[in-house]
Short mmCIF file of C-alpha atoms and ligand atoms in Angstrom, two decimals:
data_model
loop_
_atom_site.label_atom_id
_atom_site.label_comp_id
_atom_site.label_asym_id
_atom_site.label_seq_id
_atom_site.Cartn_x
_atom_site.Cartn_y
_atom_site.Cartn_z
CA MET A 1 -34.69 29.02 -36.39
CA GLU A 2 -34.75 25.50 -35.06
CA SER A 3 -32.08 24.35 -37.52
CA LYS A 4 -29.97 27.44 -36.79
CA VAL A 5 -29.96 26.57 -33.08
CA LYS A 6 -29.02 22.96 -33.90
CA GLU A 7 -26.12 24.05 -36.10
CA LEU A 8 -24.86 26.45 -33.47
CA THR A 9 -25.10 23.77 -30.77
CA GLU A 10 -22.81 21.58 -32.86
CA GLU A 11 -20.49 24.49 -33.54
CA VAL A 12 -20.18 25.47 -29.87
CA GLY A 13 -19.71 21.80 -28.88
CA GLY A 14 -16.80 21.56 -31.30
CA VAL A 15 -14.95 24.69 -30.15
CA SER A 16 -11.75 24.02 -28.26
CA ILE A 17 -10.30 26.73 -26.02
CA ALA A 18 -6.63 26.51 -25.06
CA THR A 19 -5.60 30.01 -24.00
CA PRO A 20 -7.14 32.93 -22.05
CA ASP A 21 -7.25 34.88 -25.36
CA GLU A 22 -9.30 32.21 -27.05
CA ALA A 23 -11.65 32.15 -24.06
CA GLU A 24 -12.23 35.89 -24.34
CA GLN A 25 -12.90 35.58 -28.07
CA PHE A 26 -15.39 32.80 -27.36
CA ARG A 27 -17.16 34.96 -24.78
CA LEU A 28 -17.40 37.93 -27.15
CA LYS A 29 -18.62 35.83 -30.04
CA TYR A 30 -21.31 33.83 -28.24
CA LEU A 31 -22.06 35.19 -24.79
CA SER A 32 -21.64 38.98 -24.86
CA LYS A 33 -24.54 41.43 -25.11
CA LYS A 34 -23.96 41.76 -28.83
CA GLY A 35 -23.05 38.09 -29.30
CA ILE A 36 -24.79 35.39 -31.32
CA LEU A 37 -26.86 34.05 -28.44
CA ALA A 38 -28.25 37.49 -27.52
CA GLY A 39 -29.32 37.87 -31.17
CA LEU A 40 -31.04 34.49 -31.09
CA PHE A 41 -32.93 35.40 -27.92
CA ASP A 42 -34.16 38.58 -29.59
CA GLU A 43 -35.31 36.53 -32.57
CA PHE A 44 -36.95 34.02 -30.21
CA LYS A 45 -39.25 36.73 -28.85
CA THR A 46 -40.79 37.14 -32.32
CA LEU A 47 -41.77 33.48 -32.67
CA ALA A 48 -45.28 32.16 -32.45
CA PRO A 49 -46.15 30.58 -29.05
CA GLU A 50 -46.20 26.92 -30.42
CA GLN A 51 -42.71 27.37 -31.90
CA ARG A 52 -41.37 28.98 -28.72
CA LYS A 53 -42.00 25.77 -26.75
CA VAL A 54 -39.67 23.70 -28.90
CA VAL A 55 -37.04 26.31 -29.70
CA GLY A 56 -37.00 27.74 -26.13
CA LYS A 57 -35.76 24.45 -24.73
CA GLN A 58 -33.07 24.03 -27.39
CA LEU A 59 -31.98 27.62 -27.00
CA ASN A 60 -31.60 27.28 -23.25
CA GLU A 61 -29.54 24.10 -23.72
CA LEU A 62 -27.30 25.93 -26.15
CA LYS A 63 -26.83 28.77 -23.69
CA GLN A 64 -25.92 26.34 -20.91
CA LEU A 65 -23.45 24.57 -23.17
CA ALA A 66 -21.74 27.83 -24.12
CA GLU A 67 -21.56 28.99 -20.50
CA GLN A 68 -20.15 25.64 -19.38
CA LYS A 69 -17.45 25.81 -22.03
CA PHE A 70 -16.50 29.28 -20.92
CA GLU A 71 -16.36 28.33 -17.21
CA GLN A 72 -14.18 25.31 -18.01
CA SER A 73 -11.80 27.47 -19.96
CA LYS A 74 -11.36 29.69 -16.88
CA GLU A 75 -10.31 26.70 -14.76
CA LEU A 76 -7.87 25.75 -17.47
CA SER A 77 -6.17 29.09 -17.38
CA THR A 78 -5.90 29.24 -13.55
CA ASN A 79 -4.45 25.71 -13.49
CA ASN A 80 -1.91 26.73 -16.04
CA SER A 81 -0.84 29.78 -14.11
CA SER A 82 -0.50 27.94 -10.75
CA ALA A 83 1.49 25.24 -12.50
CA LYS A 84 3.80 27.94 -13.73
CA LYS A 85 4.24 29.36 -10.20
CA GLU A 86 5.13 25.96 -8.77
CA THR A 87 8.29 25.39 -10.71
CA ILE A 88 10.83 23.73 -8.45
CA ASP A 89 14.31 25.11 -7.99
CA LEU A 90 16.34 21.93 -7.74
CA SER A 91 19.41 23.78 -6.55
CA LEU A 92 17.73 24.83 -3.27
CA PRO A 93 18.80 22.96 -0.08
CA SER A 94 16.17 20.45 1.09
CA GLU A 95 13.90 20.92 4.11
CA PRO A 96 15.76 19.73 7.24
CA VAL A 97 14.46 16.40 8.60
CA GLU A 98 13.66 17.01 12.29
CA LEU A 99 15.17 14.34 14.52
CA GLY A 100 13.12 13.13 17.46
CA SER A 101 14.56 12.95 20.95
CA ARG A 102 14.60 10.23 23.56
CA HIS A 103 12.56 10.75 26.71
CA PRO A 104 14.76 11.79 29.67
CA ILE A 105 13.49 8.79 31.68
CA SER A 106 14.61 6.45 28.87
CA LEU A 107 17.98 8.21 28.70
CA VAL A 108 18.63 7.79 32.42
CA ARG A 109 17.31 4.24 32.46
CA ALA A 110 19.76 3.43 29.64
CA SER A 111 22.65 5.04 31.58
CA ILE A 112 21.78 3.07 34.72
CA VAL A 113 21.66 -0.17 32.73
CA ASP A 114 24.96 0.73 31.09
CA ILE A 115 26.69 1.45 34.40
CA PHE A 116 25.60 -1.82 36.01
CA THR A 117 26.06 -4.11 32.99
CA LYS A 118 29.69 -2.89 32.83
CA ILE A 119 30.33 -4.60 36.19
CA GLY A 120 28.58 -7.85 35.37
CA PHE A 121 24.90 -7.25 36.19
CA THR A 122 22.29 -8.75 33.88
CA VAL A 123 18.94 -7.06 33.13
CA SER A 124 15.74 -8.86 34.11
CA GLU A 125 12.13 -7.82 33.82
CA GLY A 126 8.86 -8.94 35.37
CA PRO A 127 5.13 -8.32 34.87
CA GLU A 128 3.47 -5.04 35.86
CA ILE A 129 0.35 -6.90 36.99
CA GLU A 130 1.54 -9.00 39.92
CA ASP A 131 0.03 -11.28 42.50
CA ASP A 132 0.12 -10.40 46.19
CA TRP A 133 2.74 -13.07 46.94
CA HIS A 134 5.42 -11.73 44.54
CA ASN A 135 4.78 -8.09 45.45
CA PHE A 136 4.35 -8.49 49.22
CA GLY A 137 4.18 -12.00 50.71
CA ALA A 138 7.51 -13.40 49.55
CA LEU A 139 9.16 -10.10 50.50
CA ASN A 140 8.20 -10.59 54.13
CA PHE A 141 5.50 -7.91 54.32
CA PRO A 142 3.22 -8.82 57.24
CA GLU A 143 -0.49 -9.33 56.40
CA ASP A 144 -1.41 -6.02 58.05
CA HIS A 145 1.37 -3.90 56.46
CA PRO A 146 0.00 -0.46 55.47
CA ALA A 147 1.42 -0.76 51.90
CA ARG A 148 -1.09 -3.54 51.27
CA ASP A 149 -3.86 -1.11 52.04
CA MET A 150 -6.22 0.20 49.36
CA GLN A 151 -4.74 3.63 49.88
CA ASP A 152 -1.37 2.68 48.50
CA THR A 153 -1.98 -0.13 46.06
CA PHE A 154 -4.10 -0.42 42.94
CA PHE A 155 -5.80 -3.80 43.16
CA VAL A 156 -7.01 -5.51 39.99
CA GLU A 157 -10.42 -7.15 40.02
CA SER A 158 -10.24 -10.87 39.44
CA ASP A 159 -12.34 -14.02 39.98
CA SER A 160 -9.43 -16.06 41.36
CA ASP A 161 -8.66 -16.48 45.08
CA GLU A 162 -5.26 -14.84 44.53
CA LYS A 163 -5.16 -11.03 44.95
CA TRP A 164 -3.86 -9.26 41.82
CA LEU A 165 -2.44 -5.76 41.78
CA LEU A 166 -0.34 -3.29 39.81
CA ARG A 167 3.13 -3.81 41.27
CA THR A 168 4.06 -1.13 43.76
CA HIS A 169 7.81 -1.67 43.36
CA THR A 170 10.26 -3.59 41.16
CA SER A 171 11.34 -5.64 44.22
CA SER A 172 8.78 -8.19 42.97
CA VAL A 173 11.22 -9.04 40.16
CA GLN A 174 13.83 -10.06 42.80
CA VAL A 175 11.45 -12.79 43.87
CA ARG A 176 10.88 -14.03 40.32
CA VAL A 177 14.62 -14.09 39.58
CA MET A 178 15.53 -15.91 42.82
CA LYS A 179 12.78 -18.49 42.22
CA ASN A 180 14.05 -19.20 38.72
CA GLN A 181 17.83 -18.92 38.99
CA LYS A 182 20.53 -20.36 41.19
CA PRO A 183 23.22 -18.15 42.80
CA PRO A 184 25.42 -16.46 41.86
CA ILE A 185 22.74 -13.95 40.81
CA ARG A 186 23.70 -10.42 39.85
CA THR A 187 20.86 -8.53 38.17
CA ILE A 188 19.07 -5.21 37.86
CA SER A 189 15.38 -4.87 37.03
CA PRO A 190 14.17 -1.58 35.58
CA GLY A 191 10.45 -1.03 35.10
CA ARG A 192 7.24 0.83 35.68
CA VAL A 193 5.50 0.79 39.06
CA TYR A 194 2.17 2.12 40.37
CA ARG A 195 0.95 3.62 43.62
CA ASN A 196 -2.29 5.21 44.67
CA GLU A 197 -0.71 8.63 45.21
CA THR A 198 -2.04 12.12 44.68
CA ILE A 199 -0.23 13.61 41.68
CA SER A 200 2.05 16.53 42.60
CA ALA A 201 5.45 18.03 41.69
CA ARG A 202 7.11 15.25 43.73
CA ALA A 203 4.80 12.24 43.37
CA HIS A 204 2.87 10.40 40.68
CA CYS A 205 0.63 7.34 40.57
CA GLN A 206 2.89 5.83 37.93
CA PHE A 207 6.67 6.02 37.94
CA HIS A 208 9.83 3.97 37.29
CA GLN A 209 12.26 2.09 39.50
CA VAL A 210 15.40 0.04 39.13
CA GLU A 211 15.88 -2.87 41.49
CA GLY A 212 19.33 -4.35 42.07
CA LEU A 213 20.10 -7.80 43.47
CA TYR A 214 23.31 -9.71 44.16
CA VAL A 215 23.19 -13.14 45.80
CA ASP A 216 26.23 -15.37 46.28
CA GLU A 217 28.34 -16.97 48.98
CA GLY A 218 29.90 -14.37 51.28
CA VAL A 219 28.22 -11.22 49.92
CA SER A 220 28.52 -8.43 52.50
CA PHE A 221 27.30 -4.91 53.21
CA ALA A 222 30.77 -3.70 52.16
CA ASP A 223 30.12 -5.11 48.66
CA LEU A 224 26.83 -3.24 48.55
CA LYS A 225 28.47 0.05 49.54
CA GLN A 226 31.26 -0.35 47.04
CA THR A 227 28.82 -1.04 44.18
CA LEU A 228 26.70 1.98 45.07
CA TYR A 229 29.77 4.25 45.37
CA TYR A 230 30.76 3.15 41.88
CA PHE A 231 27.23 3.81 40.58
CA VAL A 232 26.94 7.31 42.04
CA HIS A 233 30.35 8.38 40.79
CA GLU A 234 29.60 7.11 37.28
CA MET A 235 26.19 8.77 37.23
CA PHE A 236 26.89 12.11 38.91
CA GLY A 237 30.67 12.52 38.95
CA GLN A 238 33.60 11.77 41.27
CA ASP A 239 33.07 14.75 43.60
CA ILE A 240 29.71 13.60 44.87
CA LYS A 241 29.68 12.51 48.53
CA ILE A 242 27.59 9.61 49.80
CA ARG A 243 26.13 8.74 53.19
CA PHE A 244 24.06 5.83 54.49
CA ARG A 245 21.33 6.16 57.11
CA PRO A 246 19.81 3.19 58.96
CA SER A 247 16.27 2.45 57.78
CA PHE A 248 13.70 -0.33 57.67
CA PHE A 249 12.33 -2.49 54.86
CA PRO A 250 10.62 -5.83 55.56
CA PHE A 251 12.73 -7.59 52.91
CA THR A 252 16.21 -6.46 54.03
CA GLU A 253 18.11 -6.70 57.31
CA PRO A 254 19.99 -4.51 58.03
CA SER A 255 18.40 -1.82 55.83
CA ALA A 256 19.62 1.63 54.86
CA GLU A 257 18.75 4.67 52.79
CA MET A 258 21.44 6.35 50.78
CA ASP A 259 21.85 10.11 50.37
CA ILE A 260 24.16 11.96 48.00
CA THR A 261 25.40 15.56 47.94
CA CYS A 262 22.57 17.76 46.63
CA ILE A 263 23.36 18.23 42.94
CA ILE A 264 21.37 21.48 42.76
CA CYS A 265 23.29 23.45 45.42
CA GLY A 266 26.46 21.37 45.63
CA GLY A 267 25.76 20.62 49.30
CA LYS A 268 25.38 24.23 50.50
CA GLY A 269 21.65 23.91 51.24
CA CYS A 270 18.68 24.85 49.05
CA PRO A 271 14.89 24.30 48.89
CA VAL A 272 15.31 21.01 46.97
CA CYS A 273 17.40 19.42 49.76
CA LYS A 274 15.44 21.31 52.44
CA GLN A 275 18.65 23.15 53.38
CA SER A 276 20.35 19.88 54.44
CA GLY A 277 22.81 19.63 51.51
CA TRP A 278 21.79 15.95 51.03
CA VAL A 279 19.18 14.19 48.89
CA GLU A 280 17.98 10.63 49.31
CA ILE A 281 18.26 8.51 46.17
CA LEU A 282 17.69 4.89 47.15
CA GLY A 283 16.85 2.22 49.68
CA CYS A 284 19.03 -0.85 50.18
CA GLY A 285 20.12 -3.59 52.53
CA MET A 286 21.06 -7.22 52.97
CA VAL A 287 18.38 -9.56 51.64
CA HIS A 288 16.40 -10.88 54.64
CA PRO A 289 17.11 -14.63 55.22
CA LYS A 290 13.34 -15.25 55.21
CA VAL A 291 13.12 -13.78 51.69
CA LEU A 292 15.93 -16.05 50.49
CA GLU A 293 14.13 -19.07 51.99
CA ASN A 294 10.75 -17.98 50.53
CA CYS A 295 12.41 -18.11 47.12
CA GLY A 296 14.08 -21.48 47.66
CA ILE A 297 17.63 -20.23 48.36
CA ASP A 298 19.59 -21.70 51.30
CA SER A 299 20.13 -18.76 53.67
CA ASN A 300 22.84 -20.64 55.58
CA LYS A 301 24.96 -20.87 52.47
CA TYR A 302 24.11 -17.67 50.63
CA THR A 303 23.78 -13.99 51.46
CA GLY A 304 22.78 -11.14 49.19
CA TYR A 305 22.24 -7.42 48.94
CA ALA A 306 19.45 -5.51 47.23
CA PHE A 307 18.73 -1.91 46.40
CA GLY A 308 15.94 0.03 44.75
CA MET A 309 15.88 3.52 43.28
CA GLY A 310 13.36 5.76 41.52
CA ILE A 311 14.40 6.68 37.98
CA GLU A 312 12.40 9.93 38.11
CA ARG A 313 14.36 11.09 41.16
CA ILE A 314 17.72 10.35 39.51
CA THR A 315 16.59 12.09 36.29
CA MET A 316 15.37 15.18 38.18
CA LEU A 317 18.75 15.49 39.87
CA ARG A 318 20.74 14.80 36.74
CA TYR A 319 18.92 17.40 34.60
CA GLN A 320 17.79 19.69 37.42
CA ILE A 321 14.09 19.21 36.73
CA LYS A 322 11.89 20.54 39.51
CA ASP A 323 8.46 19.12 38.62
CA LEU A 324 7.92 15.38 38.15
CA ARG A 325 4.68 15.94 36.21
CA LEU A 326 6.72 17.21 33.24
CA PHE A 327 7.77 13.62 32.53
CA PHE A 328 4.20 12.59 31.73
CA GLU A 329 2.83 15.60 29.87
CA ASN A 330 4.48 15.06 26.46
CA ASP A 331 5.10 18.78 26.05
CA MET A 332 7.42 19.16 23.06
CA ARG A 333 9.03 22.27 24.57
CA PHE A 334 10.23 20.12 27.45
CA LEU A 335 11.08 16.96 25.48
CA SER A 336 12.98 18.65 22.66
CA GLN A 337 15.57 19.91 25.17
CA PHE A 338 16.95 16.37 25.30
CA LYS A 339 17.78 16.23 21.57
CA SER A 340 21.48 16.63 21.98
CA VAL A 341 21.67 14.01 24.73
CA ILE A 342 21.70 10.72 22.85
N1 LIG B 401 11.11 -1.39 47.19
C1 LIG B 401 11.50 -0.20 47.87
C2 LIG B 401 10.54 0.94 47.54
O1 LIG B 401 9.82 0.83 46.60
C3 LIG B 401 12.89 0.20 47.49
C4 LIG B 401 13.92 -0.73 48.01
C5 LIG B 401 14.44 -0.55 49.29
C6 LIG B 401 14.34 -1.81 47.27
C7 LIG B 401 15.39 -1.39 49.79
C8 LIG B 401 15.31 -2.68 47.78
C9 LIG B 401 15.82 -2.45 49.05
O2 LIG B 401 15.76 -3.73 47.10
O3 LIG B 401 16.76 -3.30 49.51
O4 LIG B 401 10.53 1.92 48.21
#
């Protein structure tokens, strides 16, 4: 019996199975109830105990080999059938490639840059981590100004004597530009700013501003107004009305805030404009002579105007977005609405 098992082991090892039919034949021949292996096991029972030890092991190995072969043949046939199912129809149109969209804040920032560069403004940028002097001191903020307080400003821990902070406005870039360039200066500075604010539909601790600055001989408030009229009409359309209200900023004198017709209700009055028909979009004024001097510019010879606006506010008006938090949530349902606006 030993030699019979050996012969069969060789035979089974040599069998090659290529089709489901051949697999079934293999199963019937070797593994079925009436197959060769079942016969051998019957014969095995009649052996003497000493013989069983040797033959039993070989017989079990043969059985394993045959079962393995059969299992492998099953995999072969399923692979074949899935391969058949996956035939590719080359005439089908391809999957569409989804285009991404630009963030509404980036879109509006790009429009603002476009509008101002058309009339000769350059674009300048400054660091988001600033020192106290560029953010406050040079801009004529008194030592005890509330904006310097912990409640409004994120201070950055540092070992140096200088106080470091996350800039609270892009007006700090004005200072850097005036220190490094000689008039005439005509520049805008878009960028991210930070304030210690509670997050709500109208405020965030991180947002974007664009600062504008024009310094030259004989620059007047009339120049400022004309530039801002041009900007508003380019951004929101020719029908939009504009008004200036007196205001106060430490770095401009005189200072003003500018309102435009409420885009949402067309000036009739609605919750967004608190029924007034007007919405505020920026602060502006004539650069304070002290600020010019702090930056090394002769205030007897030169005058300048400056303005600063929040990009979120402009974007909310332009696309009629009511909750500022949407800008920071990365919700695809919100962002994908800006696909067509390139
Ligand atoms: N820096 C001011 C703010 O963050 C905005 C501003 C007001 C900028 C008047 C100016 C300006 O340049 O002249 O609220």
